[in-house]
Coordinates of C-alpha atoms in Angstrom, one line a residue:
M208 CA -7.9 23.5 17.6
K209 CA -7.5 19.9 18.5
L210 CA -10.4 17.7 19.6
K211 CA -9.7 16.3 23.1
F212 CA -10.5 12.7 24.2
D213 CA -9.7 10.7 27.2
F214 CA -7.1 8.1 26.1
D215 CA -7.2 4.6 27.4
V216 CA -4.5 2.1 26.1
K217 CA -6.7 -1.0 26.4
K218 CA -9.5 0.7 24.4
L219 CA -6.9 1.4 21.7
F220 CA -6.9 -2.2 20.7
Q221 CA -10.4 -3.5 21.5
S222 CA -13.9 -2.8 20.2
K223 CA -17.3 -4.4 20.5
N224 CA -16.7 -6.0 17.1
K225 CA -13.5 -7.7 18.4
L226 CA -11.3 -5.3 16.3
I227 CA -7.7 -4.8 17.2
F228 CA -5.5 -2.1 15.6
L229 CA -2.0 -3.5 15.4
D230 CA 1.0 -1.1 15.3
K231 CA 4.6 -1.8 16.3
Q232 CA 3.9 -0.9 19.9
P233 CA 3.6 -3.8 22.4
I234 CA 0.2 -4.8 23.7
S235 CA 0.1 -4.5 27.5
F236 CA -2.9 -6.8 28.1
P237 CA -3.8 -10.4 27.0
I238 CA -6.0 -11.2 24.0
E239 CA -8.4 -14.0 25.1
D240 CA -11.1 -14.1 22.5
K241 CA -11.1 -14.3 18.7
C242 CA -10.5 -11.0 17.0
D243 CA -10.0 -9.2 13.7
I244 CA -6.8 -7.3 13.2
I245 CA -6.3 -4.0 11.3
L246 CA -2.7 -3.4 10.4
S247 CA -0.9 -0.1 10.6
P248 CA 0.7 1.3 7.4
A249 CA 4.0 0.4 9.1
F250 CA 3.3 -3.2 7.9
Y251 CA 2.8 -2.6 4.2
W252 CA 3.6 -0.4 1.2
I253 CA 1.0 1.1 -1.1
K254 CA 0.7 2.8 -4.4
K255 CA -2.2 4.2 -6.5
E256 CA -2.2 3.1 -10.2
K257 CA -4.4 3.4 -13.3
L258 CA -4.2 0.1 -15.1
P259 CA -5.7 -1.2 -18.4
V260 CA -7.8 -3.9 -16.7
K261 CA -11.2 -4.1 -15.0
Y262 CA -10.8 -6.6 -12.2
E263 CA -8.7 -6.9 -9.1
Y264 CA -7.4 -10.4 -10.0
Q265 CA -6.2 -8.9 -13.3
A266 CA -4.4 -6.0 -11.6
K267 CA -2.5 -8.1 -9.1
P268 CA 0.1 -9.5 -11.6
F269 CA 1.2 -5.9 -12.3
A270 CA 2.1 -5.3 -8.6
E271 CA 5.7 -6.8 -8.6
S272 CA 6.9 -4.5 -11.4
I273 CA 5.1 -1.5 -9.9
F274 CA 7.0 -1.8 -6.7
D275 CA 10.3 -3.0 -8.3
G276 CA 13.1 -0.7 -7.1
T277 CA 11.0 1.4 -4.8
I278 CA 10.9 -0.8 -1.7
P279 CA 13.6 -2.7 0.2
T280 CA 14.8 -6.0 -1.3
G281 CA 12.8 -8.9 0.1
T282 CA 10.1 -11.5 -0.5
Y283 CA 6.7 -9.9 -0.7
N284 CA 3.1 -10.9 -1.2
Y285 CA 0.9 -8.5 -3.2
F286 CA -2.7 -7.4 -3.0
A287 CA -4.9 -5.2 -5.2
V288 CA -8.1 -3.3 -4.4
K289 CA -10.2 -1.4 -6.9
H290 CA -11.1 2.1 -5.7
E291 CA -13.2 4.3 -8.1
N292 CA -11.2 4.3 -11.4
E293 CA -7.9 3.3 -9.9
F294 CA -6.3 0.3 -8.2
L295 CA -4.7 0.4 -4.7
M296 CA -1.6 -1.9 -5.0
F297 CA -0.2 -3.3 -1.8
A298 CA 3.1 -5.1 -1.0
Y299 CA 3.7 -6.8 2.3
D300 CA 6.0 -9.4 4.0
D301 CA 3.6 -11.9 5.5
S302 CA 6.3 -13.7 7.6
Y303 CA 7.2 -10.3 9.2
I304 CA 3.6 -9.6 10.1
L305 CA 3.1 -13.1 11.5
N306 CA 6.3 -12.9 13.6
K307 CA 5.2 -9.5 15.0
I308 CA 1.7 -10.9 15.9
S309 CA 3.4 -13.8 17.7
E310 CA 5.8 -11.4 19.5
L311 CA 2.7 -9.4 20.8
G312 CA 1.3 -12.6 22.3
I313 CA -1.6 -13.2 19.9
K314 CA -2.1 -16.8 18.7
S315 CA -3.0 -17.5 15.1
S316 CA -6.0 -19.5 16.2
Q317 CA -7.4 -16.3 17.8
I318 CA -7.5 -14.4 14.5
D319 CA -10.5 -14.4 12.2
N320 CA -9.5 -11.8 9.6
I321 CA -6.7 -9.4 8.9
Y322 CA -7.2 -6.0 7.2
F323 CA -5.1 -3.0 6.1
A324 CA -5.7 0.4 7.6
Q325 CA -5.9 1.7 4.1
T326 CA -9.2 -0.1 3.3
E327 CA -10.8 0.3 6.7
F328 CA -10.0 4.0 7.5
L329 CA -10.3 5.6 4.1
N330 CA -13.4 7.6 5.2
Y331 CA -11.5 9.3 8.1
S332 CA -9.4 12.4 7.8
A333 CA -7.2 11.8 10.8
I334 CA -7.1 9.2 13.6
R335 CA -4.9 9.4 16.7
I336 CA -3.4 6.0 17.5
N337 CA -1.2 6.9 20.5
H338 CA 0.1 10.0 22.3
H339 CA 2.7 10.6 19.6
E340 CA 1.3 9.4 16.2
A341 CA -1.7 9.6 14.1
L342 CA -3.0 8.2 10.8
L343 CA -3.6 10.9 8.2
N344 CA -5.6 10.6 5.0
N345 CA -3.1 12.2 2.6
D346 CA -4.8 12.5 -0.8
G347 CA -6.5 9.1 -0.4
I348 CA -3.5 7.3 1.1
I349 CA -3.5 6.5 4.9
V350 CA 0.0 7.3 6.3
N351 CA 1.6 7.5 9.8
V352 CA 2.6 11.0 10.9
P353 CA 3.6 12.7 14.1
I354 CA 0.6 13.9 16.1
E355 CA 1.9 17.5 15.9
L356 CA 1.1 17.6 12.2
V357 CA -2.6 17.0 12.8
D358 CA -5.0 19.7 13.8
E359 CA -8.1 17.7 14.3
Y360 CA -8.5 14.0 14.8
I361 CA -10.7 11.2 16.3
D362 CA -9.2 8.6 18.6
I363 CA -8.7 5.0 17.3
Y364 CA -10.8 3.3 19.9
D365 CA -13.8 5.5 18.9
V366 CA -13.3 4.4 15.3
L367 CA -13.1 0.7 16.3
K368 CA -16.3 0.9 18.2
N369 CA -18.3 2.0 15.1
I370 CA -16.5 0.7 12.1
K371 CA -17.8 -2.2 10.0
P372 CA -14.9 -4.1 8.4
S373 CA -14.8 -4.2 4.6
K374 CA -14.7 -7.3 2.4
H375 CA -10.9 -6.7 1.7
S376 CA -9.4 -9.1 4.2
V377 CA -5.7 -10.1 3.6
A378 CA -4.6 -13.7 3.2
L379 CA -1.2 -14.6 4.8
S380 CA 0.4 -17.5 3.1
R381 CA 1.9 -19.0 6.3
F382 CA -1.2 -18.4 8.4
S383 CA -2.1 -21.6 10.2
Q384 CA -4.6 -22.6 12.8
I385 CA -5.4 -25.7 14.8
L386 CA -8.5 -27.1 13.1
D387 CA -11.5 -28.5 15.0
E388 CA -14.4 -30.2 13.3
K389 CA -16.3 -27.0 12.8
S390 CA -13.3 -25.2 11.3
F391 CA -12.6 -28.2 9.0
N392 CA -16.2 -28.1 7.7
T393 CA -16.0 -24.4 7.2
I394 CA -12.8 -24.8 5.2
L395 CA -14.5 -27.4 3.0
V396 CA -17.2 -24.9 2.2
I397 CA -14.6 -22.2 1.4
I398 CA -12.7 -24.6 -0.9
F399 CA -15.9 -25.4 -2.8
L400 CA -16.7 -21.7 -3.2
L401 CA -13.1 -21.1 -4.3
I402 CA -13.5 -23.8 -7.0
L403 CA -16.7 -22.1 -8.2
S404 CA -14.9 -18.8 -8.1
V405 CA -12.0 -20.2 -10.2
F406 CA -14.3 -21.5 -12.9
A407 CA -16.3 -18.2 -12.9
N408 CA -13.1 -16.2 -13.2
Y409 CA -11.8 -18.5 -15.9
Y410 CA -15.1 -18.0 -17.9
I411 CA -14.9 -14.2 -17.3
L412 CA -11.2 -14.2 -18.5
K413 CA -12.0 -16.1 -21.6
Q414 CA -14.9 -13.8 -22.5
E415 CA -12.6 -10.8 -21.8
Q416 CA -9.9 -12.3 -24.1
K417 CA -12.4 -12.8 -26.9
K418 CA -13.7 -9.2 -26.5
Q419 CA -10.1 -7.8 -26.5
L420 CA -9.3 -9.8 -29.6
L421 CA -12.4 -8.4 -31.4
E422 CA -11.6 -4.9 -30.3
S423 CA -8.0 -5.3 -31.5
Q424 CA -9.2 -6.4 -34.9
K425 CA -11.5 -3.4 -35.1
I426 CA -8.6 -1.1 -34.1
Y427 CA -6.4 -2.6 -36.9
E428 CA -9.2 -2.0 -39.4
L429 CA -10.3 1.5 -38.3
N430 CA -6.7 2.8 -38.1
N431 CA -5.2 0.9 -41.1
L432 CA -2.5 -0.6 -38.9
P433 CA -0.1 -3.1 -40.5
T434 CA -0.8 -6.8 -40.0
S435 CA 2.7 -8.2 -40.9
S436 CA 5.2 -8.9 -38.1
F437 CA 7.9 -6.9 -39.9
Q438 CA 5.8 -3.8 -40.0
I439 CA 4.8 -4.2 -36.4
E440 CA 8.4 -4.7 -35.3
S441 CA 9.2 -1.4 -37.1
I442 CA 6.6 0.4 -35.0
I443 CA 7.9 -1.2 -31.8
G444 CA 11.4 0.0 -32.7
S445 CA 10.2 3.6 -32.9
L446 CA 8.8 3.3 -29.4
K447 CA 12.1 2.2 -27.8
S448 CA 13.0 5.8 -27.0
V449 CA 9.9 6.0 -24.8
S450 CA 10.9 2.7 -23.1
K451 CA 14.4 4.1 -22.4
E452 CA 12.9 7.2 -20.7
Q453 CA 10.7 4.9 -18.5
I454 CA 13.8 2.9 -17.5
K455 CA 15.7 6.1 -16.6
T456 CA 12.7 7.2 -14.5
R457 CA 12.7 3.9 -12.6
E458 CA 16.4 4.1 -12.0
M459 CA 16.2 7.7 -10.6
T460 CA 13.2 6.7 -8.4
K461 CA 15.3 3.9 -7.0
E462 CA 18.2 6.3 -6.3
L463 CA 15.7 8.6 -4.5
F464 CA 14.3 5.9 -2.2
S465 CA 17.8 4.5 -1.6
T466 CA 18.7 7.6 0.4
Q467 CA 19.6 6.6 4.0
L468 CA 17.1 7.9 6.5
N469 CA 17.6 7.9 10.3
S470 CA 15.2 6.3 12.7
N471 CA 11.8 8.1 12.8
E472 CA 12.6 9.9 9.4
Y473 CA 10.3 9.3 6.5
F474 CA 9.0 10.6 3.2
L475 CA 5.8 12.6 3.8
K476 CA 5.1 13.3 0.1
T477 CA 6.6 12.2 -3.3
E478 CA 5.3 13.6 -6.6
F479 CA 6.9 13.1 -10.1
K480 CA 6.3 15.1 -13.3
N481 CA 8.5 16.0 -16.3
K482 CA 11.7 14.5 -14.9
R483 CA 11.3 16.3 -11.6
F484 CA 10.6 15.0 -8.1
N485 CA 8.8 17.2 -5.6
I486 CA 9.3 15.6 -2.2
K487 CA 8.7 16.3 1.5
I488 CA 10.7 14.6 4.2
F489 CA 10.2 14.6 8.0
M490 CA 13.6 15.0 9.6
N491 CA 14.9 14.3 13.2
E492 CA 16.2 17.9 13.3
P493 CA 16.5 20.8 10.8
K494 CA 20.3 20.5 10.4
R495 CA 19.8 17.2 8.7
A496 CA 18.9 19.2 5.6
E497 CA 22.6 19.6 4.9
Y498 CA 23.0 15.8 4.7
F499 CA 20.1 15.5 2.3
K500 CA 21.5 18.3 0.2
E501 CA 24.8 16.5 -0.1
Q502 CA 23.2 13.1 -0.9
F503 CA 20.7 14.4 -3.5
G504 CA 23.4 16.5 -5.1
K505 CA 25.3 13.4 -6.1
K506 CA 22.6 12.1 -8.4
F507 CA 20.1 14.9 -9.0
K508 CA 20.0 18.6 -9.9
I509 CA 18.5 20.5 -6.9
Y510 CA 16.1 23.1 -8.2
S511 CA 14.9 24.2 -4.7
M512 CA 15.2 23.3 -1.1
K513 CA 13.4 24.8 1.9
V514 CA 13.3 23.8 5.5
N515 CA 10.3 24.5 7.7
D516 CA 11.0 23.2 11.3
N517 CA 11.6 19.5 10.8
I518 CA 10.1 19.4 7.3
L519 CA 12.3 19.4 4.2
N520 CA 10.7 20.5 0.9
T521 CA 12.8 20.1 -2.2
E522 CA 12.5 19.8 -5.9
L523 CA 14.9 17.5 -7.7
G524 CA 15.5 16.8 -11.4
Y525 CA 17.7 14.8 -13.8
E526 CA 18.7 14.9 -17.4

């Protein structure tokens, strides 16, 4: 049974904490005061990854290769947030976001902070954002879905009234504001703190490098690993077959996400294990399943395909 709330469009975007939830729908009222913006998943891509590092600044350099071949070609900025024992990796086009903000009539000088829905709504199961769509917590990932797929939800403006923004604000590289004297002094303080942070991070990095070097030496000694470059290259050669399999997996993942979708169609779920993809796609209409069967059959072996209303469930594999 769905929870019912009175729905007010203006409340959708405003809260006592000056929070605005930004989707691709136009805002029908002016924004006069300074505000914080929470971006819909429509403005970014996200993946969960386990990485051999401890800190977010160490994880960020992995982002470009993680998203390579799985998102449309373009120029992206990347962002990493540590969550439990994993990292949430983000890719986003800051120029597109800024252009959309400008189109909606919001001036850059009115914005204090920008956040992703992923970091701010992680504690909610489902949030209705308009009469047709909701944000759903799908195994720890916040995604847009049709409202018909959600049984229980809370309305977005009720969330905005009570939420306290996290520390994970997003920096946009072309974000600019007209500076008054107070803003200038604030930026000087921020620069000073950033300098301290750089030195602190440099010190931490050097200590981490020393620790890793000592650990590597211990591993060589404990496991009787060769120390000569010739012997090490021999071991690397034996691992090339593993590398080839990873390259093949990346190529097939790219083929999968290159499948042409109609407007309002999207992947609800994608899982991969042992050369098989288990995917779920929301289609405009059930007969679109024939199109996907034809497209997937060109590159994949189709192990199963079922249609439930507008939802296509299929298992694909490759050799």
